[in-house]
mmCIF file as gemmi writes it, N, C-alpha and C atoms, coordinates in Angstrom:
data_model
loop_
_atom_site.group_PDB
_atom_site.id
_atom_site.type_symbol
_atom_site.label_atom_id
_atom_site.label_alt_id
_atom_site.label_comp_id
_atom_site.label_asym_id
_atom_site.label_entity_id
_atom_site.label_seq_id
_atom_site.pdbx_PDB_ins_code
_atom_site.Cartn_x
_atom_site.Cartn_y
_atom_site.Cartn_z
_atom_site.occupancy
_atom_site.B_iso_or_equiv
_atom_site.pdbx_formal_charge
_atom_site.auth_seq_id
_atom_site.auth_asym_id
_atom_site.pdbx_PDB_model_num
ATOM 1 N N . MET Axp A 1 ? 20.419 19.362 -7.955 1 0 ? 1 A 1
ATOM 2 C CA . MET Axp A 1 ? 20.844 18.036 -7.551 1 0 ? 1 A 1
ATOM 3 C C . MET Axp A 1 ? 19.643 17.264 -7.025 1 0 ? 1 A 1
ATOM 4 N N . ALA Axp A 2 ? 19.556 15.999 -7.341 1 0 ? 2 A 1
ATOM 5 C CA . ALA Axp A 2 ? 18.402 15.187 -6.948 1 0 ? 2 A 1
ATOM 6 C C . ALA Axp A 2 ? 18.414 14.933 -5.444 1 0 ? 2 A 1
ATOM 7 N N . GLU Axp A 3 ? 17.215 14.813 -4.912 1 0 ? 3 A 1
ATOM 8 C CA . GLU Axp A 3 ? 17.074 14.552 -3.487 1 0 ? 3 A 1
ATOM 9 C C . GLU Axp A 3 ? 17.442 13.095 -3.204 1 0 ? 3 A 1
ATOM 10 N N . LYS Axp A 4 ? 18.317 12.886 -2.224 1 0 ? 4 A 1
ATOM 11 C CA . LYS Axp A 4 ? 18.755 11.522 -1.908 1 0 ? 4 A 1
ATOM 12 C C . LYS Axp A 4 ? 17.754 10.874 -0.96 1 0 ? 4 A 1
ATOM 13 N N . LYS Axp A 5 ? 17.295 9.661 -1.329 1 0 ? 5 A 1
ATOM 14 C CA . LYS Axp A 5 ? 16.349 8.941 -0.495 1 0 ? 5 A 1
ATOM 15 C C . LYS Axp A 5 ? 17.096 8.019 0.46 1 0 ? 5 A 1
ATOM 16 N N . SER Axp A 6 ? 16.535 7.839 1.617 1 0 ? 6 A 1
ATOM 17 C CA . SER Axp A 6 ? 17.104 6.926 2.589 1 0 ? 6 A 1
ATOM 18 C C . SER Axp A 6 ? 16.932 5.487 2.121 1 0 ? 6 A 1
ATOM 19 N N . LYS Axp A 7 ? 17.875 4.626 2.458 1 0 ? 7 A 1
ATOM 20 C CA . LYS Axp A 7 ? 17.754 3.215 2.087 1 0 ? 7 A 1
ATOM 21 C C . LYS Axp A 7 ? 16.638 2.531 2.86 1 0 ? 7 A 1
ATOM 22 N N . THR Axp A 8 ? 16.264 3.102 3.993 1 0 ? 8 A 1
ATOM 23 C CA . THR Axp A 8 ? 15.202 2.504 4.805 1 0 ? 8 A 1
ATOM 24 C C . THR Axp A 8 ? 13.857 3.18 4.569 1 0 ? 8 A 1
ATOM 25 N N . ASP Axp A 9 ? 13.757 4.004 3.546 1 0 ? 9 A 1
ATOM 26 C CA . ASP Axp A 9 ? 12.505 4.699 3.233 1 0 ? 9 A 1
ATOM 27 C C . ASP Axp A 9 ? 11.473 3.687 2.746 1 0 ? 9 A 1
ATOM 28 N N . VAL Axp A 10 ? 10.35 3.577 3.45 1 0 ? 10 A 1
ATOM 29 C CA . VAL Axp A 10 ? 9.322 2.601 3.08 1 0 ? 10 A 1
ATOM 30 C C . VAL Axp A 10 ? 8.014 3.293 2.708 1 0 ? 10 A 1
ATOM 31 N N . THR Axp A 11 ? 8.099 4.554 2.302 1 0 ? 11 A 1
ATOM 32 C CA . THR Axp A 11 ? 6.908 5.275 1.869 1 0 ? 11 A 1
ATOM 33 C C . THR Axp A 11 ? 6.32 4.588 0.649 1 0 ? 11 A 1
ATOM 34 N N . ALA Axp A 12 ? 4.999 4.4 0.646 1 0 ? 12 A 1
ATOM 35 C CA . ALA Axp A 12 ? 4.337 3.735 -0.482 1 0 ? 12 A 1
ATOM 36 C C . ALA Axp A 12 ? 4.472 4.609 -1.717 1 0 ? 12 A 1
ATOM 37 N N . ARG Axp A 13 ? 5.035 4.056 -2.792 1 0 ? 13 A 1
ATOM 38 C CA . ARG Axp A 13 ? 5.265 4.807 -4.018 1 0 ? 13 A 1
ATOM 39 C C . ARG Axp A 13 ? 4.776 4.013 -5.22 1 0 ? 13 A 1
ATOM 40 N N . ASP Axp A 14 ? 4.423 4.74 -6.28 1 0 ? 14 A 1
ATOM 41 C CA . ASP Axp A 14 ? 4.037 4.067 -7.522 1 0 ? 14 A 1
ATOM 42 C C . ASP Axp A 14 ? 5.279 3.885 -8.396 1 0 ? 14 A 1
ATOM 43 N N . LYS Axp A 15 ? 5.099 3.422 -9.632 1 0 ? 15 A 1
ATOM 44 C CA . LYS Axp A 15 ? 6.237 3.114 -10.503 1 0 ? 15 A 1
ATOM 45 C C . LYS Axp A 15 ? 7.089 4.332 -10.825 1 0 ? 15 A 1
ATOM 46 N N . SER Axp A 16 ? 6.485 5.513 -10.862 1 0 ? 16 A 1
ATOM 47 C CA . SER Axp A 16 ? 7.249 6.706 -11.214 1 0 ? 16 A 1
ATOM 48 C C . SER Axp A 16 ? 7.931 7.339 -10.007 1 0 ? 16 A 1
ATOM 49 N N . GLY Axp A 17 ? 7.744 6.775 -8.819 1 0 ? 17 A 1
ATOM 50 C CA . GLY Axp A 17 ? 8.422 7.284 -7.637 1 0 ? 17 A 1
ATOM 51 C C . GLY Axp A 17 ? 7.612 8.247 -6.802 1 0 ? 17 A 1
ATOM 52 N N . ARG Axp A 18 ? 6.393 8.55 -7.238 1 0 ? 18 A 1
ATOM 53 C CA . ARG Axp A 18 ? 5.557 9.454 -6.452 1 0 ? 18 A 1
ATOM 54 C C . ARG Axp A 18 ? 4.933 8.716 -5.268 1 0 ? 18 A 1
ATOM 55 N N . ALA Axp A 19 ? 4.787 9.396 -4.15 1 0 ? 19 A 1
ATOM 56 C CA . ALA Axp A 19 ? 4.153 8.794 -2.982 1 0 ? 19 A 1
ATOM 57 C C . ALA Axp A 19 ? 2.671 8.579 -3.272 1 0 ? 19 A 1
ATOM 58 N N . THR Axp A 20 ? 2.164 7.415 -2.898 1 0 ? 20 A 1
ATOM 59 C CA . THR Axp A 20 ? 0.756 7.094 -3.142 1 0 ? 20 A 1
ATOM 60 C C . THR Axp A 20 ? -0.078 7.443 -1.919 1 0 ? 20 A 1
ATOM 61 N N . ASP Axp A 21 ? -1.363 7.58 -2.124 1 0 ? 21 A 1
ATOM 62 C CA . ASP Axp A 21 ? -2.265 7.905 -1.008 1 0 ? 21 A 1
ATOM 63 C C . ASP Axp A 21 ? -3.451 6.944 -1.004 1 0 ? 21 A 1
ATOM 64 N N . HIS Axp A 22 ? -3.164 5.671 -0.807 1 0 ? 22 A 1
ATOM 65 C CA . HIS Axp A 22 ? -4.216 4.667 -0.76 1 0 ? 22 A 1
ATOM 66 C C . HIS Axp A 22 ? -4.752 4.563 0.659 1 0 ? 22 A 1
ATOM 67 N N . SER Axp A 23 ? -6.027 4.222 0.76 1 0 ? 23 A 1
ATOM 68 C CA . SER Axp A 23 ? -6.616 3.992 2.073 1 0 ? 23 A 1
ATOM 69 C C . SER Axp A 23 ? -7.082 2.548 2.159 1 0 ? 23 A 1
ATOM 70 N N . CYS Axp A 24 ? -7.099 2.028 3.364 1 0 ? 24 A 1
ATOM 71 C CA . CYS Axp A 24 ? -7.451 0.634 3.605 1 0 ? 24 A 1
ATOM 72 C C . CYS Axp A 24 ? -8.945 0.432 3.352 1 0 ? 24 A 1
ATOM 73 N N . ASN Axp A 25 ? -9.295 -0.658 2.665 1 0 ? 25 A 1
ATOM 74 C CA . ASN Axp A 25 ? -10.698 -0.939 2.382 1 0 ? 25 A 1
ATOM 75 C C . ASN Axp A 25 ? -11.438 -1.436 3.612 1 0 ? 25 A 1
ATOM 76 N N . ASN Axp A 26 ? -10.727 -1.929 4.623 1 0 ? 26 A 1
ATOM 77 C CA . ASN Axp A 26 ? -11.379 -2.422 5.836 1 0 ? 26 A 1
ATOM 78 C C . ASN Axp A 26 ? -11.597 -1.319 6.862 1 0 ? 26 A 1
ATOM 79 N N . CYS Axp A 27 ? -10.527 -0.636 7.25 1 0 ? 27 A 1
ATOM 80 C CA . CYS Axp A 27 ? -10.646 0.352 8.324 1 0 ? 27 A 1
ATOM 81 C C . CYS Axp A 27 ? -10.763 1.784 7.811 1 0 ? 27 A 1
ATOM 82 N N . GLY Axp A 28 ? -10.403 2.041 6.556 1 0 ? 28 A 1
ATOM 83 C CA . GLY Axp A 28 ? -10.542 3.376 5.987 1 0 ? 28 A 1
ATOM 84 C C . GLY Axp A 28 ? -9.382 4.31 6.263 1 0 ? 28 A 1
ATOM 85 N N . GLN Axp A 29 ? -8.395 3.888 7.049 1 0 ? 29 A 1
ATOM 86 C CA . GLN Axp A 29 ? -7.251 4.745 7.349 1 0 ? 29 A 1
ATOM 87 C C . GLN Axp A 29 ? -6.276 4.756 6.181 1 0 ? 29 A 1
ATOM 88 N N . GLN Axp A 30 ? -5.526 5.84 6.083 1 0 ? 30 A 1
ATOM 89 C CA . GLN Axp A 30 ? -4.552 5.963 5.005 1 0 ? 30 A 1
ATOM 90 C C . GLN Axp A 30 ? -3.357 5.051 5.274 1 0 ? 30 A 1
ATOM 91 N N . ILE Axp A 31 ? -2.839 4.417 4.224 1 0 ? 31 A 1
ATOM 92 C CA . ILE Axp A 31 ? -1.691 3.517 4.344 1 0 ? 31 A 1
ATOM 93 C C . ILE Axp A 31 ? -0.442 4.315 3.993 1 0 ? 31 A 1
ATOM 94 N N . MET Axp A 32 ? 0.373 4.59 4.988 1 0 ? 32 A 1
ATOM 95 C CA . MET Axp A 32 ? 1.568 5.404 4.788 1 0 ? 32 A 1
ATOM 96 C C . MET Axp A 32 ? 2.808 4.549 4.534 1 0 ? 32 A 1
ATOM 97 N N . ASN Axp A 33 ? 2.837 3.347 5.084 1 0 ? 33 A 1
ATOM 98 C CA . ASN Axp A 33 ? 4.022 2.501 5.034 1 0 ? 33 A 1
ATOM 99 C C . ASN Axp A 33 ? 3.837 1.419 3.982 1 0 ? 33 A 1
ATOM 100 N N . ASP Axp A 34 ? 4.783 1.313 3.071 1 0 ? 34 A 1
ATOM 101 C CA . ASP Axp A 34 ? 4.69 0.338 1.979 1 0 ? 34 A 1
ATOM 102 C C . ASP Axp A 34 ? 4.701 -1.098 2.486 1 0 ? 34 A 1
ATOM 103 N N . ARG Axp A 35 ? 5.391 -1.345 3.59 1 0 ? 35 A 1
ATOM 104 C CA . ARG Axp A 35 ? 5.46 -2.705 4.127 1 0 ? 35 A 1
ATOM 105 C C . ARG Axp A 35 ? 4.15 -3.132 4.769 1 0 ? 35 A 1
ATOM 106 N N . ASP Axp A 36 ? 3.301 -2.191 5.143 1 0 ? 36 A 1
ATOM 107 C CA . ASP Axp A 36 ? 2.004 -2.518 5.736 1 0 ? 36 A 1
ATOM 108 C C . ASP Axp A 36 ? 0.926 -2.715 4.689 1 0 ? 36 A 1
ATOM 109 N N . MET Axp A 37 ? 1.191 -2.345 3.439 1 0 ? 37 A 1
ATOM 110 C CA . MET Axp A 37 ? 0.16 -2.389 2.402 1 0 ? 37 A 1
ATOM 111 C C . MET Axp A 37 ? 0.155 -3.732 1.68 1 0 ? 37 A 1
ATOM 112 N N . VAL Axp A 38 ? -1.052 -4.294 1.515 1 0 ? 38 A 1
ATOM 113 C CA . VAL Axp A 38 ? -1.241 -5.51 0.731 1 0 ? 38 A 1
ATOM 114 C C . VAL Axp A 38 ? -2.243 -5.175 -0.361 1 0 ? 38 A 1
ATOM 115 N N . VAL Axp A 39 ? -1.911 -5.504 -1.61 1 0 ? 39 A 1
ATOM 116 C CA . VAL Axp A 39 ? -2.799 -5.247 -2.739 1 0 ? 39 A 1
ATOM 117 C C . VAL Axp A 39 ? -3.431 -6.571 -3.15 1 0 ? 39 A 1
ATOM 118 N N . VAL Axp A 40 ? -4.771 -6.604 -3.173 1 0 ? 40 A 1
ATOM 119 C CA . VAL Axp A 40 ? -5.498 -7.807 -3.571 1 0 ? 40 A 1
ATOM 120 C C . VAL Axp A 40 ? -6.16 -7.514 -4.907 1 0 ? 40 A 1
ATOM 121 N N . MET Axp A 41 ? -5.928 -8.412 -5.883 1 0 ? 41 A 1
ATOM 122 C CA . MET Axp A 41 ? -6.487 -8.221 -7.225 1 0 ? 41 A 1
ATOM 123 C C . MET Axp A 41 ? -7.421 -9.369 -7.57 1 0 ? 41 A 1
ATOM 124 N N . ASP Axp A 42 ? -8.341 -9.117 -8.492 1 0 ? 42 A 1
ATOM 125 C CA . ASP Axp A 42 ? -9.209 -10.188 -8.968 1 0 ? 42 A 1
ATOM 126 C C . ASP Axp A 42 ? -8.469 -11.018 -10.021 1 0 ? 42 A 1
ATOM 127 N N . GLY Axp A 43 ? -9.131 -12.014 -10.573 1 0 ? 43 A 1
ATOM 128 C CA . GLY Axp A 43 ? -8.501 -12.924 -11.52 1 0 ? 43 A 1
ATOM 129 C C . GLY Axp A 43 ? -7.956 -12.248 -12.754 1 0 ? 43 A 1
ATOM 130 N N . ARG Axp A 44 ? -8.596 -11.191 -13.201 1 0 ? 44 A 1
ATOM 131 C CA . ARG Axp A 44 ? -8.144 -10.483 -14.4 1 0 ? 44 A 1
ATOM 132 C C . ARG Axp A 44 ? -7.151 -9.373 -14.086 1 0 ? 44 A 1
ATOM 133 N N . ARG Axp A 45 ? -6.798 -9.225 -12.83 1 0 ? 45 A 1
ATOM 134 C CA . ARG Axp A 45 ? -5.889 -8.168 -12.356 1 0 ? 45 A 1
ATOM 135 C C . ARG Axp A 45 ? -6.429 -6.787 -12.698 1 0 ? 45 A 1
ATOM 136 N N . ARG Axp A 46 ? -7.74 -6.653 -12.705 1 0 ? 46 A 1
ATOM 137 C CA . ARG Axp A 46 ? -8.359 -5.392 -13.074 1 0 ? 46 A 1
ATOM 138 C C . ARG Axp A 46 ? -8.771 -4.585 -11.839 1 0 ? 46 A 1
ATOM 139 N N . ASN Axp A 47 ? -9.406 -5.233 -10.886 1 0 ? 47 A 1
ATOM 140 C CA . ASN Axp A 47 ? -9.882 -4.545 -9.685 1 0 ? 47 A 1
ATOM 141 C C . ASN Axp A 47 ? -8.894 -4.752 -8.541 1 0 ? 47 A 1
ATOM 142 N N . LYS Axp A 48 ? -8.313 -3.657 -8.073 1 0 ? 48 A 1
ATOM 143 C CA . LYS Axp A 48 ? -7.357 -3.724 -6.975 1 0 ? 48 A 1
ATOM 144 C C . LYS Axp A 48 ? -7.998 -3.175 -5.714 1 0 ? 48 A 1
ATOM 145 N N . THR Axp A 49 ? -7.768 -3.846 -4.603 1 0 ? 49 A 1
ATOM 146 C CA . THR Axp A 49 ? -8.179 -3.331 -3.302 1 0 ? 49 A 1
ATOM 147 C C . THR Axp A 49 ? -6.94 -3.276 -2.423 1 0 ? 49 A 1
ATOM 148 N N . TYR Axp A 50 ? -6.834 -2.224 -1.633 1 0 ? 50 A 1
ATOM 149 C CA . TYR Axp A 50 ? -5.666 -1.994 -0.796 1 0 ? 50 A 1
ATOM 150 C C . TYR Axp A 50 ? -6.052 -2.214 0.658 1 0 ? 50 A 1
ATOM 151 N N . HIS Axp A 51 ? -5.194 -2.915 1.399 1 0 ? 51 A 1
ATOM 152 C CA . HIS Axp A 51 ? -5.476 -3.252 2.788 1 0 ? 51 A 1
ATOM 153 C C . HIS Axp A 51 ? -4.215 -3.089 3.619 1 0 ? 51 A 1
ATOM 154 N N . HIS Axp A 52 ? -4.423 -2.762 4.921 1 0 ? 52 A 1
ATOM 155 C CA . HIS Axp A 52 ? -3.327 -2.905 5.874 1 0 ? 52 A 1
ATOM 156 C C . HIS Axp A 52 ? -3.087 -4.397 6.048 1 0 ? 52 A 1
ATOM 157 N N . ARG Axp A 53 ? -1.861 -4.774 6.27 1 0 ? 53 A 1
ATOM 158 C CA . ARG Axp A 53 ? -1.539 -6.191 6.454 1 0 ? 53 A 1
ATOM 159 C C . ARG Axp A 53 ? -2.312 -6.779 7.639 1 0 ? 53 A 1
ATOM 160 N N . ALA Axp A 54 ? -2.396 -6.054 8.744 1 0 ? 54 A 1
ATOM 161 C CA . ALA Axp A 54 ? -3.094 -6.552 9.933 1 0 ? 54 A 1
ATOM 162 C C . ALA Axp A 54 ? -4.6 -6.66 9.685 1 0 ? 54 A 1
ATOM 163 N N . CYS Axp A 55 ? -5.179 -5.699 8.977 1 0 ? 55 A 1
ATOM 164 C CA . CYS Axp A 55 ? -6.617 -5.729 8.69 1 0 ? 55 A 1
ATOM 165 C C . CYS Axp A 55 ? -6.968 -6.928 7.814 1 0 ? 55 A 1
ATOM 166 N N . LEU Axp A 56 ? -6.128 -7.224 6.842 1 0 ? 56 A 1
ATOM 167 C CA . LEU Axp A 56 ? -6.383 -8.354 5.954 1 0 ? 56 A 1
ATOM 168 C C . LEU Axp A 56 ? -6.28 -9.669 6.716 1 0 ? 56 A 1
ATOM 169 N N . GLN Axp A 57 ? -5.31 -9.762 7.625 1 0 ? 57 A 1
ATOM 170 C CA . GLN Axp A 57 ? -5.173 -10.977 8.435 1 0 ? 57 A 1
ATOM 171 C C . GLN Axp A 57 ? -6.407 -11.193 9.306 1 0 ? 57 A 1
ATOM 172 N N . LYS Axp A 58 ? -6.953 -10.103 9.872 1 0 ? 58 A 1
ATOM 173 C CA . LYS Axp A 58 ? -8.168 -10.215 10.694 1 0 ? 58 A 1
ATOM 174 C C . LYS Axp A 58 ? -9.361 -10.629 9.846 1 0 ? 58 A 1
ATOM 175 N N . ALA Axp A 59 ? -9.455 -10.095 8.637 1 0 ? 59 A 1
ATOM 176 C CA . ALA Axp A 59 ? -10.587 -10.407 7.761 1 0 ? 59 A 1
ATOM 177 C C . ALA Axp A 59 ? -10.547 -11.863 7.306 1 0 ? 59 A 1
ATOM 178 N N . ILE Axp A 60 ? -9.354 -12.38 7.063 1 0 ? 60 A 1
ATOM 179 C CA . ILE Axp A 60 ? -9.221 -13.767 6.615 1 0 ? 60 A 1
ATOM 180 C C . ILE Axp A 60 ? -9.489 -14.74 7.757 1 0 ? 60 A 1
ATOM 181 N N . ALA Axp A 61 ? -9.022 -14.408 8.956 1 0 ? 61 A 1
ATOM 182 C CA . ALA Axp A 61 ? -9.137 -15.323 10.116 1 0 ? 61 A 1
ATOM 183 C C . ALA Axp A 61 ? -10.532 -15.446 10.659 1 0 ? 61 A 1
């Protein structure tokens, strides 16, 4: 039987449902929560950088 996921589960996952292990480009810490992760792409959508939401706000300000 398949494992039931919580409706409030915010673990960062890719399209196939596997948990991702991205680290923040600013602080270097691992991003565990999907709601804290911001993905920034270039114009061609080729180069992706991953950031904590708070780190990106500090970098922009």
